[in-house]
PDB file of C-alpha atoms in Angstrom:
ATOM      1  CA  UNK A 352    -116.263 100.744 128.689  1.00  0.00           C
ATOM      2  CA  UNK A 353    -115.976 101.880 125.074  1.00  0.00           C
ATOM      3  CA  UNK A 354    -112.599 103.476 124.359  1.00  0.00           C
ATOM      4  CA  UNK A 355    -112.895 107.042 123.078  1.00  0.00           C
ATOM      5  CA  UNK A 356    -109.778 108.014 121.089  1.00  0.00           C
ATOM      6  CA  UNK A 357    -110.345 111.755 121.580  1.00  0.00           C
ATOM      7  CA  UNK A 358    -109.924 111.327 125.339  1.00  0.00           C
ATOM      8  CA  UNK A 359    -106.507 109.791 124.693  1.00  0.00           C
ATOM      9  CA  UNK A 360    -105.708 112.718 122.423  1.00  0.00           C
ATOM     10  CA  UNK A 361    -106.651 115.077 125.223  1.00  0.00           C
ATOM     11  CA  UNK A 362    -104.238 113.215 127.478  1.00  0.00           C
ATOM     12  CA  UNK A 363    -101.504 113.918 124.922  1.00  0.00           C
ATOM     13  CA  UNK A 364    -102.372 117.627 125.034  1.00  0.00           C
ATOM     14  CA  UNK A 365    -102.091 117.539 128.830  1.00  0.00           C
ATOM     15  CA  UNK A 366     -98.652 115.894 128.831  1.00  0.00           C
ATOM     16  CA  UNK A 367     -97.449 118.337 126.163  1.00  0.00           C
ATOM     17  CA  UNK A 368     -98.258 121.406 128.256  1.00  0.00           C
ATOM     18  CA  UNK A 369     -96.783 119.866 131.404  1.00  0.00           C
ATOM     19  CA  UNK A 370     -93.536 119.089 129.579  1.00  0.00           C
ATOM     20  CA  UNK A 371     -93.545 122.597 128.125  1.00  0.00           C
ATOM     21  CA  UNK A 372     -93.971 124.052 131.608  1.00  0.00           C
ATOM     22  CA  UNK A 373     -91.050 122.048 132.940  1.00  0.00           C
ATOM     23  CA  UNK A 374     -88.852 123.045 130.003  1.00  0.00           C
ATOM     24  CA  UNK A 375     -89.522 126.770 130.330  1.00  0.00           C
ATOM     25  CA  UNK A 376     -92.115 128.118 132.742  1.00  0.00           C
ATOM     26  CA  UNK A 377     -91.631 131.583 131.236  1.00  0.00           C
ATOM     27  CA  UNK A 378     -93.132 130.339 127.974  1.00  0.00           C
ATOM     28  CA  UNK A 379     -95.898 128.225 129.527  1.00  0.00           C
ATOM     29  CA  UNK A 380     -96.210 129.871 132.972  1.00  0.00           C
ATOM     30  CA  UNK A 381     -99.338 127.986 134.047  1.00  0.00           C
ATOM     31  CA  UNK A 382     -98.671 124.681 132.304  1.00  0.00           C
ATOM     32  CA  UNK A 383     -99.032 122.991 135.681  1.00  0.00           C
ATOM     33  CA  UNK A 384    -102.782 123.191 135.101  1.00  0.00           C
ATOM     34  CA  UNK A 385    -102.230 120.316 132.701  1.00  0.00           C
ATOM     35  CA  UNK A 386    -102.108 118.174 135.839  1.00  0.00           C
ATOM     36  CA  UNK A 387    -105.691 119.217 136.655  1.00  0.00           C
ATOM     37  CA  UNK A 388    -106.702 117.998 133.213  1.00  0.00           C
ATOM     38  CA  UNK A 389    -104.911 114.693 133.893  1.00  0.00           C
ATOM     39  CA  UNK A 390    -106.830 114.283 137.135  1.00  0.00           C
ATOM     40  CA  UNK A 391    -110.214 114.979 135.541  1.00  0.00           C
ATOM     41  CA  UNK A 392    -109.431 112.524 132.748  1.00  0.00           C
ATOM     42  CA  UNK A 393    -108.304 109.873 135.252  1.00  0.00           C
ATOM     43  CA  UNK A 394    -111.417 110.309 137.375  1.00  0.00           C
ATOM     44  CA  UNK A 395    -113.622 109.968 134.301  1.00  0.00           C
ATOM     45  CA  UNK A 396    -111.851 106.941 132.801  1.00  0.00           C
ATOM     46  CA  UNK A 397    -111.488 104.948 136.015  1.00  0.00           C
ATOM     47  CA  UNK A 398    -115.033 105.630 137.210  1.00  0.00           C
ATOM     48  CA  UNK A 399    -116.520 104.761 133.846  1.00  0.00           C
ATOM     49  CA  UNK A 400    -114.636 101.471 133.820  1.00  0.00           C
ATOM     50  CA  UNK A 401    -115.588 100.592 137.398  1.00  0.00           C
ATOM     51  CA  UNK A 402    -119.272 101.440 136.880  1.00  0.00           C
ATOM     52  CA  UNK A 403    -119.387  99.413 133.680  1.00  0.00           C
ATOM     53  CA  UNK A 404    -117.980  96.441 135.572  1.00  0.00           C
ATOM     54  CA  UNK A 405    -120.457  96.910 138.425  1.00  0.00           C
ATOM     55  CA  UNK A 406    -123.394  97.085 136.018  1.00  0.00           C
ATOM     56  CA  UNK A 407    -122.201  94.046 134.106  1.00  0.00           C
ATOM     57  CA  UNK A 408    -121.217  91.727 136.973  1.00  0.00           C
ATOM     58  CA  UNK A 409    -122.709  93.264 140.099  1.00  0.00           C
ATOM     59  CA  UNK A 410    -119.286  93.682 141.721  1.00  0.00           C
ATOM     60  CA  UNK A 411    -115.852  95.197 141.345  1.00  0.00           C
ATOM     61  CA  UNK A 412    -113.015  92.710 141.049  1.00  0.00           C
ATOM     62  CA  UNK A 413    -110.710  94.588 143.408  1.00  0.00           C
ATOM     63  CA  UNK A 414    -107.865  92.104 143.057  1.00  0.00           C
ATOM     64  CA  UNK A 415    -107.838  92.475 139.285  1.00  0.00           C
ATOM     65  CA  UNK A 416    -108.136  96.260 139.459  1.00  0.00           C
ATOM     66  CA  UNK A 417    -105.258  96.667 141.896  1.00  0.00           C
ATOM     67  CA  UNK A 418    -103.086  94.160 140.044  1.00  0.00           C
ATOM     68  CA  UNK A 419    -103.578  95.965 136.729  1.00  0.00           C
ATOM     69  CA  UNK A 420    -102.711  99.330 138.231  1.00  0.00           C
ATOM     70  CA  UNK A 421     -99.616  98.008 139.989  1.00  0.00           C
ATOM     71  CA  UNK A 422     -98.428  96.455 136.738  1.00  0.00           C
ATOM     72  CA  UNK A 423     -99.135  99.709 134.915  1.00  0.00           C
ATOM     73  CA  UNK A 424     -97.382 102.003 137.390  1.00  0.00           C
ATOM     74  CA  UNK A 425     -94.643 100.117 139.175  1.00  0.00           C
ATOM     75  CA  UNK A 426     -92.354  98.672 136.452  1.00  0.00           C
ATOM     76  CA  UNK A 427     -91.720 101.989 134.708  1.00  0.00           C
ATOM     77  CA  UNK A 428     -91.519 103.872 138.007  1.00  0.00           C
ATOM     78  CA  UNK A 429     -89.064 101.347 139.400  1.00  0.00           C
ATOM     79  CA  UNK A 430     -86.896 101.670 136.285  1.00  0.00           C
ATOM     80  CA  UNK A 431     -86.662 105.439 136.759  1.00  0.00           C
ATOM     81  CA  UNK A 432     -85.813 105.006 140.434  1.00  0.00           C
ATOM     82  CA  UNK A 433     -83.047 102.495 139.660  1.00  0.00           C
ATOM     83  CA  UNK A 434     -81.628 104.901 137.099  1.00  0.00           C
ATOM     84  CA  UNK A 435     -81.594 107.628 139.747  1.00  0.00           C
ATOM     85  CA  UNK A 436     -79.795 105.354 142.205  1.00  0.00           C
ATOM     86  CA  UNK A 437     -77.169 104.700 139.549  1.00  0.00           C
ATOM     87  CA  UNK A 438     -76.422 108.432 139.353  1.00  0.00           C
ATOM     88  CA  UNK A 439     -76.295 108.911 143.111  1.00  0.00           C
ATOM     89  CA  UNK A 440     -79.823 109.819 144.216  1.00  0.00           C
ATOM     90  CA  UNK A 441     -80.367 109.438 147.968  1.00  0.00           C
ATOM     91  CA  UNK A 442     -82.240 106.270 148.965  1.00  0.00           C
ATOM     92  CA  UNK A 443     -84.612 108.291 151.164  1.00  0.00           C
ATOM     93  CA  UNK A 444     -86.032 109.873 148.021  1.00  0.00           C
ATOM     94  CA  UNK A 445     -86.761 106.484 146.515  1.00  0.00           C
ATOM     95  CA  UNK A 446     -88.576 105.339 149.633  1.00  0.00           C
ATOM     96  CA  UNK A 447     -90.950 108.292 149.350  1.00  0.00           C
ATOM     97  CA  UNK A 448     -91.483 107.685 145.633  1.00  0.00           C
ATOM     98  CA  UNK A 449     -91.984 103.914 145.762  1.00  0.00           C
ATOM     99  CA  UNK A 450     -93.974 104.230 148.981  1.00  0.00           C
ATOM    100  CA  UNK A 451     -96.329 106.541 147.063  1.00  0.00           C
ATOM    101  CA  UNK A 452     -96.139 109.403 149.526  1.00  0.00           C
ATOM    102  CA  UNK A 453     -93.916 111.722 147.501  1.00  0.00           C
ATOM    103  CA  UNK A 454     -96.604 114.409 147.601  1.00  0.00           C
ATOM    104  CA  UNK A 455     -96.610 114.536 151.399  1.00  0.00           C
ATOM    105  CA  UNK A 456     -92.819 114.260 151.508  1.00  0.00           C
ATOM    106  CA  UNK A 457     -92.718 117.432 149.418  1.00  0.00           C
ATOM    107  CA  UNK A 458     -95.129 119.132 151.811  1.00  0.00           C
ATOM    108  CA  UNK A 459     -92.791 118.265 154.692  1.00  0.00           C
ATOM    109  CA  UNK A 460     -89.931 119.917 152.832  1.00  0.00           C
ATOM    110  CA  UNK A 461     -88.084 116.935 151.366  1.00  0.00           C
ATOM    111  CA  UNK A 462     -86.385 117.971 148.117  1.00  0.00           C
ATOM    112  CA  UNK A 463     -86.903 115.040 145.778  1.00  0.00           C
ATOM    113  CA  UNK A 464     -84.780 116.744 143.133  1.00  0.00           C
ATOM    114  CA  UNK A 465     -85.222 114.977 139.786  1.00  0.00           C
ATOM    115  CA  UNK A 466     -88.019 112.851 141.244  1.00  0.00           C
ATOM    116  CA  UNK A 467     -90.077 115.839 142.374  1.00  0.00           C
ATOM    117  CA  UNK A 468     -92.700 115.233 139.693  1.00  0.00           C
ATOM    118  CA  UNK A 469     -93.635 111.861 141.204  1.00  0.00           C
ATOM    119  CA  UNK A 470     -95.918 113.677 143.660  1.00  0.00           C
ATOM    120  CA  UNK A 471     -98.562 113.361 140.927  1.00  0.00           C
ATOM    121  CA  UNK A 472     -98.187 109.571 140.839  1.00  0.00           C
ATOM    122  CA  UNK A 473     -98.671 109.403 144.610  1.00  0.00           C
ATOM    123  CA  UNK A 474    -102.017 111.208 144.300  1.00  0.00           C
ATOM    124  CA  UNK A 475    -103.103 108.868 141.504  1.00  0.00           C
ATOM    125  CA  UNK A 476    -102.058 105.824 143.556  1.00  0.00           C
ATOM    126  CA  UNK A 477    -104.149 106.984 146.533  1.00  0.00           C
ATOM    127  CA  UNK A 478    -107.110 107.438 144.200  1.00  0.00           C
ATOM    128  CA  UNK A 479    -106.616 103.930 142.822  1.00  0.00           C
ATOM    129  CA  UNK A 480    -106.631 102.437 146.305  1.00  0.00           C
ATOM    130  CA  UNK A 481    -109.687 104.243 147.650  1.00  0.00           C
ATOM    131  CA  UNK A 482    -112.065 104.896 144.757  1.00  0.00           C
ATOM    132  CA  UNK A 483    -112.856 101.300 143.742  1.00  0.00           C
ATOM    133  CA  UNK A 484    -113.946 100.657 147.330  1.00  0.00           C
ATOM    134  CA  UNK A 485    -116.277 103.636 147.159  1.00  0.00           C
ATOM    135  CA  UNK A 486    -117.807 102.658 143.811  1.00  0.00           C
ATOM    136  CA  UNK A 487    -118.301  99.075 145.025  1.00  0.00           C
ATOM    137  CA  UNK A 488    -120.271 100.410 148.001  1.00  0.00           C
ATOM    138  CA  UNK A 489    -122.535 102.814 146.078  1.00  0.00           C
ATOM    139  CA  UNK A 490    -125.713 101.476 144.536  1.00  0.00           C
ATOM    140  CA  UNK A 491    -126.242 102.377 140.900  1.00  0.00           C
ATOM    141  CA  UNK A 492    -129.347 104.473 141.516  1.00  0.00           C
ATOM    142  CA  UNK A 493    -127.499 106.610 144.070  1.00  0.00           C
ATOM    143  CA  UNK A 494    -124.274 107.170 142.108  1.00  0.00           C
ATOM    144  CA  UNK A 495    -125.045 110.561 140.620  1.00  0.00           C
ATOM    145  CA  UNK A 496    -126.236 112.050 143.906  1.00  0.00           C
ATOM    146  CA  UNK A 497    -123.439 110.623 146.071  1.00  0.00           C
ATOM    147  CA  UNK A 498    -120.572 111.220 143.664  1.00  0.00           C
ATOM    148  CA  UNK A 499    -121.887 114.717 142.953  1.00  0.00           C
ATOM    149  CA  UNK A 500    -122.030 115.420 146.684  1.00  0.00           C
ATOM    150  CA  UNK A 501    -118.477 114.172 147.145  1.00  0.00           C
ATOM    151  CA  UNK A 502    -117.289 116.356 144.258  1.00  0.00           C
ATOM    152  CA  UNK A 503    -118.938 119.450 145.748  1.00  0.00           C
ATOM    153  CA  UNK A 504    -117.454 118.670 149.173  1.00  0.00           C
ATOM    154  CA  UNK A 505    -113.989 118.248 147.652  1.00  0.00           C
ATOM    155  CA  UNK A 506    -114.282 121.558 145.783  1.00  0.00           C
ATOM    156  CA  UNK A 507    -115.432 123.309 148.961  1.00  0.00           C
ATOM    157  CA  UNK A 508    -112.558 121.806 150.943  1.00  0.00           C
ATOM    158  CA  UNK A 509    -110.015 122.949 148.373  1.00  0.00           C
ATOM    159  CA  UNK A 510    -111.400 126.492 148.609  1.00  0.00           C
ATOM    160  CA  UNK A 511    -111.168 126.391 152.405  1.00  0.00           C
ATOM    161  CA  UNK A 512    -107.707 124.839 152.292  1.00  0.00           C
ATOM    162  CA  UNK A 513    -106.384 127.748 150.204  1.00  0.00           C
ATOM    163  CA  UNK A 514    -107.081 129.986 153.201  1.00  0.00           C
ATOM    164  CA  UNK A 515    -106.192 127.682 156.092  1.00  0.00           C
ATOM    165  CA  UNK A 516    -103.462 125.374 154.737  1.00  0.00           C
ATOM    166  CA  UNK A 517    -100.071 126.076 153.204  1.00  0.00           C
ATOM    167  CA  UNK A 518     -99.786 126.572 149.417  1.00  0.00           C
ATOM    168  CA  UNK A 519     -97.622 123.448 149.335  1.00  0.00           C
ATOM    169  CA  UNK A 520    -100.418 121.424 150.908  1.00  0.00           C
ATOM    170  CA  UNK A 521    -103.049 122.728 148.498  1.00  0.00           C
ATOM    171  CA  UNK A 522    -100.861 122.022 145.478  1.00  0.00           C
ATOM    172  CA  UNK A 523     -99.579 118.566 146.497  1.00  0.00           C
ATOM    173  CA  UNK A 524    -101.992 116.888 148.900  1.00  0.00           C
ATOM    174  CA  UNK A 525    -104.366 114.144 147.840  1.00  0.00           C
ATOM    175  CA  UNK A 526    -107.349 115.641 149.675  1.00  0.00           C
ATOM    176  CA  UNK A 527    -107.111 118.953 147.812  1.00  0.00           C
ATOM    177  CA  UNK A 528    -106.465 117.343 144.418  1.00  0.00           C
ATOM    178  CA  UNK A 529    -109.494 115.131 145.008  1.00  0.00           C
ATOM    179  CA  UNK A 530    -111.585 118.016 143.634  1.00  0.00           C
ATOM    180  CA  UNK A 531    -110.313 117.474 140.073  1.00  0.00           C
ATOM    181  CA  UNK A 532    -110.468 113.697 140.354  1.00  0.00           C
ATOM    182  CA  UNK A 533    -114.030 113.739 141.661  1.00  0.00           C
ATOM    183  CA  UNK A 534    -115.212 116.180 139.006  1.00  0.00           C
ATOM    184  CA  UNK A 535    -114.056 113.607 136.459  1.00  0.00           C
ATOM    185  CA  UNK A 536    -115.809 110.890 138.443  1.00  0.00           C
ATOM    186  CA  UNK A 537    -119.036 112.904 138.433  1.00  0.00           C
ATOM    187  CA  UNK A 538    -118.889 113.393 134.667  1.00  0.00           C
ATOM    188  CA  UNK A 539    -118.623 109.617 134.286  1.00  0.00           C
ATOM    189  CA  UNK A 540    -121.732 108.848 136.348  1.00  0.00           C
ATOM    190  CA  UNK A 541    -123.908 111.848 135.443  1.00  0.00           C
ATOM    191  CA  UNK A 542    -123.041 112.098 131.730  1.00  0.00           C
ATOM    192  CA  UNK A 543    -124.355 115.664 131.450  1.00  0.00           C
ATOM    193  CA  UNK A 544    -125.409 117.104 128.108  1.00  0.00           C
ATOM    194  CA  UNK A 545    -122.492 118.611 126.196  1.00  0.00           C
ATOM    195  CA  UNK A 546    -122.836 122.371 125.843  1.00  0.00           C
ATOM    196  CA  UNK A 547    -122.323 123.821 122.384  1.00  0.00           C
ATOM    197  CA  UNK A 548    -119.635 126.235 123.565  1.00  0.00           C
ATOM    198  CA  UNK A 549    -117.556 123.352 124.954  1.00  0.00           C
ATOM    199  CA  UNK A 550    -115.662 123.248 121.669  1.00  0.00           C
ATOM    200  CA  UNK A 551    -113.887 126.427 122.780  1.00  0.00           C
ATOM    201  CA  UNK A 552    -112.765 124.843 126.037  1.00  0.00           C
ATOM    202  CA  UNK A 553    -109.482 123.433 124.714  1.00  0.00           C
ATOM    203  CA  UNK A 554    -108.157 126.736 123.312  1.00  0.00           C
ATOM    204  CA  UNK A 555    -109.488 128.537 126.415  1.00  0.00           C
ATOM    205  CA  UNK A 556    -107.624 126.138 128.717  1.00  0.00           C
ATOM    206  CA  UNK A 557    -104.435 126.470 126.684  1.00  0.00           C
ATOM    207  CA  UNK A 558    -104.792 130.263 126.751  1.00  0.00           C
ATOM    208  CA  UNK A 559    -105.186 130.157 130.541  1.00  0.00           C
ATOM    209  CA  UNK A 560    -101.880 128.311 130.776  1.00  0.00           C
ATOM    210  CA  UNK A 561    -100.149 131.203 129.029  1.00  0.00           C
ATOM    211  CA  UNK A 562    -101.256 133.823 131.575  1.00  0.00           C
ATOM    212  CA  UNK A 563     -98.210 134.830 133.686  1.00  0.00           C
ATOM    213  CA  UNK A 564    -100.342 135.701 136.739  1.00  0.00           C
ATOM    214  CA  UNK A 565    -101.349 132.047 137.071  1.00  0.00           C
ATOM    215  CA  UNK A 566     -97.726 130.974 137.125  1.00  0.00           C
ATOM    216  CA  UNK A 567     -96.948 132.907 140.301  1.00  0.00           C
ATOM    217  CA  UNK A 568     -96.183 131.341 143.668  1.00  0.00           C
ATOM    218  CA  UNK A 569     -98.991 133.073 145.576  1.00  0.00           C
ATOM    219  CA  UNK A 570    -102.626 132.173 146.116  1.00  0.00           C
ATOM    220  CA  UNK A 571    -103.547 133.510 142.662  1.00  0.00           C
ATOM    221  CA  UNK A 572    -102.337 130.292 141.082  1.00  0.00           C
ATOM    222  CA  UNK A 573    -104.400 128.258 143.548  1.00  0.00           C
ATOM    223  CA  UNK A 574    -107.625 130.174 142.956  1.00  0.00           C
ATOM    224  CA  UNK A 575    -106.935 130.035 139.237  1.00  0.00           C
ATOM    225  CA  UNK A 576    -107.004 126.269 139.628  1.00  0.00           C
ATOM    226  CA  UNK A 577    -110.799 126.438 139.859  1.00  0.00           C
ATOM    227  CA  UNK A 578    -110.942 128.054 136.424  1.00  0.00           C
ATOM    228  CA  UNK A 579    -108.610 125.348 135.118  1.00  0.00           C
ATOM    229  CA  UNK A 580    -110.825 122.708 136.733  1.00  0.00           C
ATOM    230  CA  UNK A 581    -113.982 124.050 135.084  1.00  0.00           C
ATOM    231  CA  UNK A 582    -112.278 124.255 131.698  1.00  0.00           C
ATOM    232  CA  UNK A 583    -110.828 120.753 132.139  1.00  0.00           C
ATOM    233  CA  UNK A 584    -114.313 119.383 132.765  1.00  0.00           C
ATOM    234  CA  UNK A 585    -115.547 121.122 129.609  1.00  0.00           C
ATOM    235  CA  UNK A 586    -112.656 119.747 127.553  1.00  0.00           C
ATOM    236  CA  UNK A 587    -113.561 116.222 128.617  1.00  0.00           C
ATOM    237  CA  UNK A 588    -117.169 116.913 127.623  1.00  0.00           C
ATOM    238  CA  UNK A 589    -115.923 118.198 124.290  1.00  0.00           C
ATOM    239  CA  UNK A 590    -113.674 115.163 123.734  1.00  0.00           C
ATOM    240  CA  UNK A 591    -116.680 112.887 124.296  1.00  0.00           C
ATOM    241  CA  UNK A 592    -118.209 114.286 121.107  1.00  0.00           C
ATOM    242  CA  UNK A 593    -115.337 112.631 119.214  1.00  0.00           C
ATOM    243  CA  UNK A 594    -113.565 115.561 117.505  1.00  0.00           C
ATOM    244  CA  UNK A 595    -111.351 114.201 114.746  1.00  0.00           C
ATOM    245  CA  UNK A 596    -108.362 116.424 115.489  1.00  0.00           C
ATOM    246  CA  UNK A 597    -108.010 114.949 118.991  1.00  0.00           C
ATOM    247  CA  UNK A 598    -107.948 111.423 117.550  1.00  0.00           C
ATOM    248  CA  UNK A 599    -105.104 111.882 115.065  1.00  0.00           C
ATOM    249  CA  UNK A 600    -102.220 109.404 115.017  1.00  0.00           C
ATOM    250  CA  UNK A 601     -99.620 111.699 116.520  1.00  0.00           C
ATOM    251  CA  UNK A 602    -101.675 112.571 119.589  1.00  0.00           C
ATOM    252  CA  UNK A 603    -102.732 108.967 120.097  1.00  0.00           C
ATOM    253  CA  UNK A 604     -99.112 107.834 119.917  1.00  0.00           C
ATOM    254  CA  UNK A 605     -98.043 110.465 122.430  1.00  0.00           C
ATOM    255  CA  UNK A 606    -100.913 109.426 124.691  1.00  0.00           C
ATOM    256  CA  UNK A 607     -99.822 105.789 124.529  1.00  0.00           C
ATOM    257  CA  UNK A 608     -96.329 106.775 125.650  1.00  0.00           C
ATOM    258  CA  UNK A 609     -97.501 109.477 128.051  1.00  0.00           C
ATOM    259  CA  UNK A 610     -96.734 107.690 131.315  1.00  0.00           C
ATOM    260  CA  UNK A 611     -93.135 106.965 130.383  1.00  0.00           C
ATOM    261  CA  UNK A 612     -92.817 110.441 128.904  1.00  0.00           C
ATOM    262  CA  UNK A 613     -94.015 111.979 132.158  1.00  0.00           C
ATOM    263  CA  UNK A 614     -91.605 109.882 134.213  1.00  0.00           C
ATOM    264  CA  UNK A 615     -88.488 110.436 132.115  1.00  0.00           C
ATOM    265  CA  UNK A 616     -88.759 113.997 130.836  1.00  0.00           C
ATOM    266  CA  UNK A 617     -88.242 115.629 134.227  1.00  0.00           C
ATOM    267  CA  UNK A 618     -85.236 113.449 135.001  1.00  0.00           C
ATOM    268  CA  UNK A 619     -83.358 114.707 131.943  1.00  0.00           C
ATOM    269  CA  UNK A 620     -84.685 118.264 131.757  1.00  0.00           C
ATOM    270  CA  UNK A 621     -83.577 118.884 135.341  1.00  0.00           C
ATOM    271  CA  UNK A 622     -80.131 117.418 134.628  1.00  0.00           C
ATOM    272  CA  UNK A 623     -77.131 119.606 133.906  1.00  0.00           C
ATOM    273  CA  UNK A 624     -77.133 118.869 130.181  1.00  0.00           C
ATOM    274  CA  UNK A 625     -78.147 120.758 127.040  1.00  0.00           C
ATOM    275  CA  UNK A 626     -81.885 120.914 126.383  1.00  0.00           C
ATOM    276  CA  UNK A 627     -81.606 119.236 122.972  1.00  0.00           C
ATOM    277  CA  UNK A 628     -79.766 116.310 124.548  1.00  0.00           C
ATOM    278  CA  UNK A 629     -82.307 116.110 127.373  1.00  0.00           C
ATOM    279  CA  UNK A 630     -85.119 115.864 124.815  1.00  0.00           C
ATOM    280  CA  UNK A 631     -83.295 113.206 122.795  1.00  0.00           C
ATOM    281  CA  UNK A 632     -82.658 111.155 125.933  1.00  0.00           C
ATOM    282  CA  UNK A 633     -86.284 111.605 127.011  1.00  0.00           C
ATOM    283  CA  UNK A 634     -87.594 110.212 123.730  1.00  0.00           C
ATOM    284  CA  UNK A 635     -85.057 107.383 123.815  1.00  0.00           C
ATOM    285  CA  UNK A 636     -85.796 106.364 127.403  1.00  0.00           C
ATOM    286  CA  UNK A 637     -89.558 106.665 126.909  1.00  0.00           C
ATOM    287  CA  UNK A 638     -89.477 104.489 123.796  1.00  0.00           C
ATOM    288  CA  UNK A 639     -87.229 101.913 125.453  1.00  0.00           C
ATOM    289  CA  UNK A 640     -89.482 101.827 128.510  1.00  0.00           C
ATOM    290  CA  UNK A 641     -92.551 101.198 126.352  1.00  0.00           C
ATOM    291  CA  UNK A 642     -91.121  98.478 124.121  1.00  0.00           C
ATOM    292  CA  UNK A 643     -88.756  96.756 126.557  1.00  0.00           C
ATOM    293  CA  UNK A 644     -90.661  97.056 129.817  1.00  0.00           C
ATOM    294  CA  UNK A 645     -94.230  98.350 129.786  1.00  0.00           C
ATOM    295  CA  UNK A 646     -95.530  96.389 126.787  1.00  0.00           C
ATOM    296  CA  UNK A 647     -93.878  93.086 127.785  1.00  0.00           C
ATOM    297  CA  UNK A 648     -95.377  93.375 131.276  1.00  0.00           C
ATOM    298  CA  UNK A 649     -98.829  94.052 129.820  1.00  0.00           C
ATOM    299  CA  UNK A 650     -98.492  91.086 127.434  1.00  0.00           C
ATOM    300  CA  UNK A 651     -97.386  88.825 130.279  1.00  0.00           C
ATOM    301  CA  UNK A 652    -100.335  89.895 132.418  1.00  0.00           C
ATOM    302  CA  UNK A 653    -102.738  89.402 129.499  1.00  0.00           C
ATOM    303  CA  UNK A 654    -101.418  85.883 128.832  1.00  0.00           C
ATOM    304  CA  UNK A 655    -101.956  84.959 132.465  1.00  0.00           C
ATOM    305  CA  UNK A 656    -105.589  86.023 132.207  1.00  0.00           C
ATOM    306  CA  UNK A 657    -106.073  84.701 128.671  1.00  0.00           C
ATOM    307  CA  UNK A 658    -107.119  88.115 127.412  1.00  0.00           C
ATOM    308  CA  UNK A 659    -106.002  90.567 124.801  1.00  0.00           C
ATOM    309  CA  UNK A 660    -103.482  93.119 126.010  1.00  0.00           C
ATOM    310  CA  UNK A 661    -105.257  96.069 127.561  1.00  0.00           C
ATOM    311  CA  UNK A 662    -103.920  99.380 128.757  1.00  0.00           C
ATOM    312  CA  UNK A 663    -105.562 100.454 132.032  1.00  0.00           C
ATOM    313  CA  UNK A 664    -106.653 104.077 132.093  1.00  0.00           C
ATOM    314  CA  UNK A 665    -104.343 106.210 134.204  1.00  0.00           C
TER     315      UNK A 665
END
């Protein structure tokens, strides 16, 4: 699938607001909605790639897909976990993180401390396992109808879950976050016409993240998630038009480092050190992870397949 730089730039915007939220939720009270944007982007990128492969070859190479995602996620995640062990983190936390059930561990009340943010990676991992199987089973002519139906069902379930499940379940569980992922998946298969007003979606989404009411701990924040989801879908539509400002070098560089940045920033920000030092250590660890671990692993995998180094969409 053709790489669209503006989508990477949008990923940089998402990581920026999430980091801002973790630094000071009083300044960016609803920055957690950046995660919804991540999910929509992931659903779009992964589905587009899988459908392109299906149309080109008639099948999904599941072994290759899973191998690429493991190599993209596990090395950097393992490095963070080893660093946490070195500073005394309980092994039970690492089992939940590396077992990719940190989201459900949180629901059950396990305090993952400086690894709390890995609940997001667990949701993404579950999506990676299940979605390629679904795409491989859906015929091309039925994609729009079936994926659209799944997206509507996921949205309906999230609305029901707000009333019948705990807030922790709605926020962390894979089944409730499937709504954002599947909206992204639907955009990839339906490719709806971009509305003219979509260009206002990015500032509207950022403005939503500044509303204190959506940073509360009640159901308001959960219902507000539907507004964030709609705006996230519009921002992806907008990015597909190729706006130049979303494809500038700074945003693209941040997007390239975004996975390591997401992993490391929370570790240092939640440490008992000065904020300036936490930010310096975050940049240092993220850069080291990219150049000393993530890139070498990608190059090694590419050499084994005789291909140019590629960066799988998260």
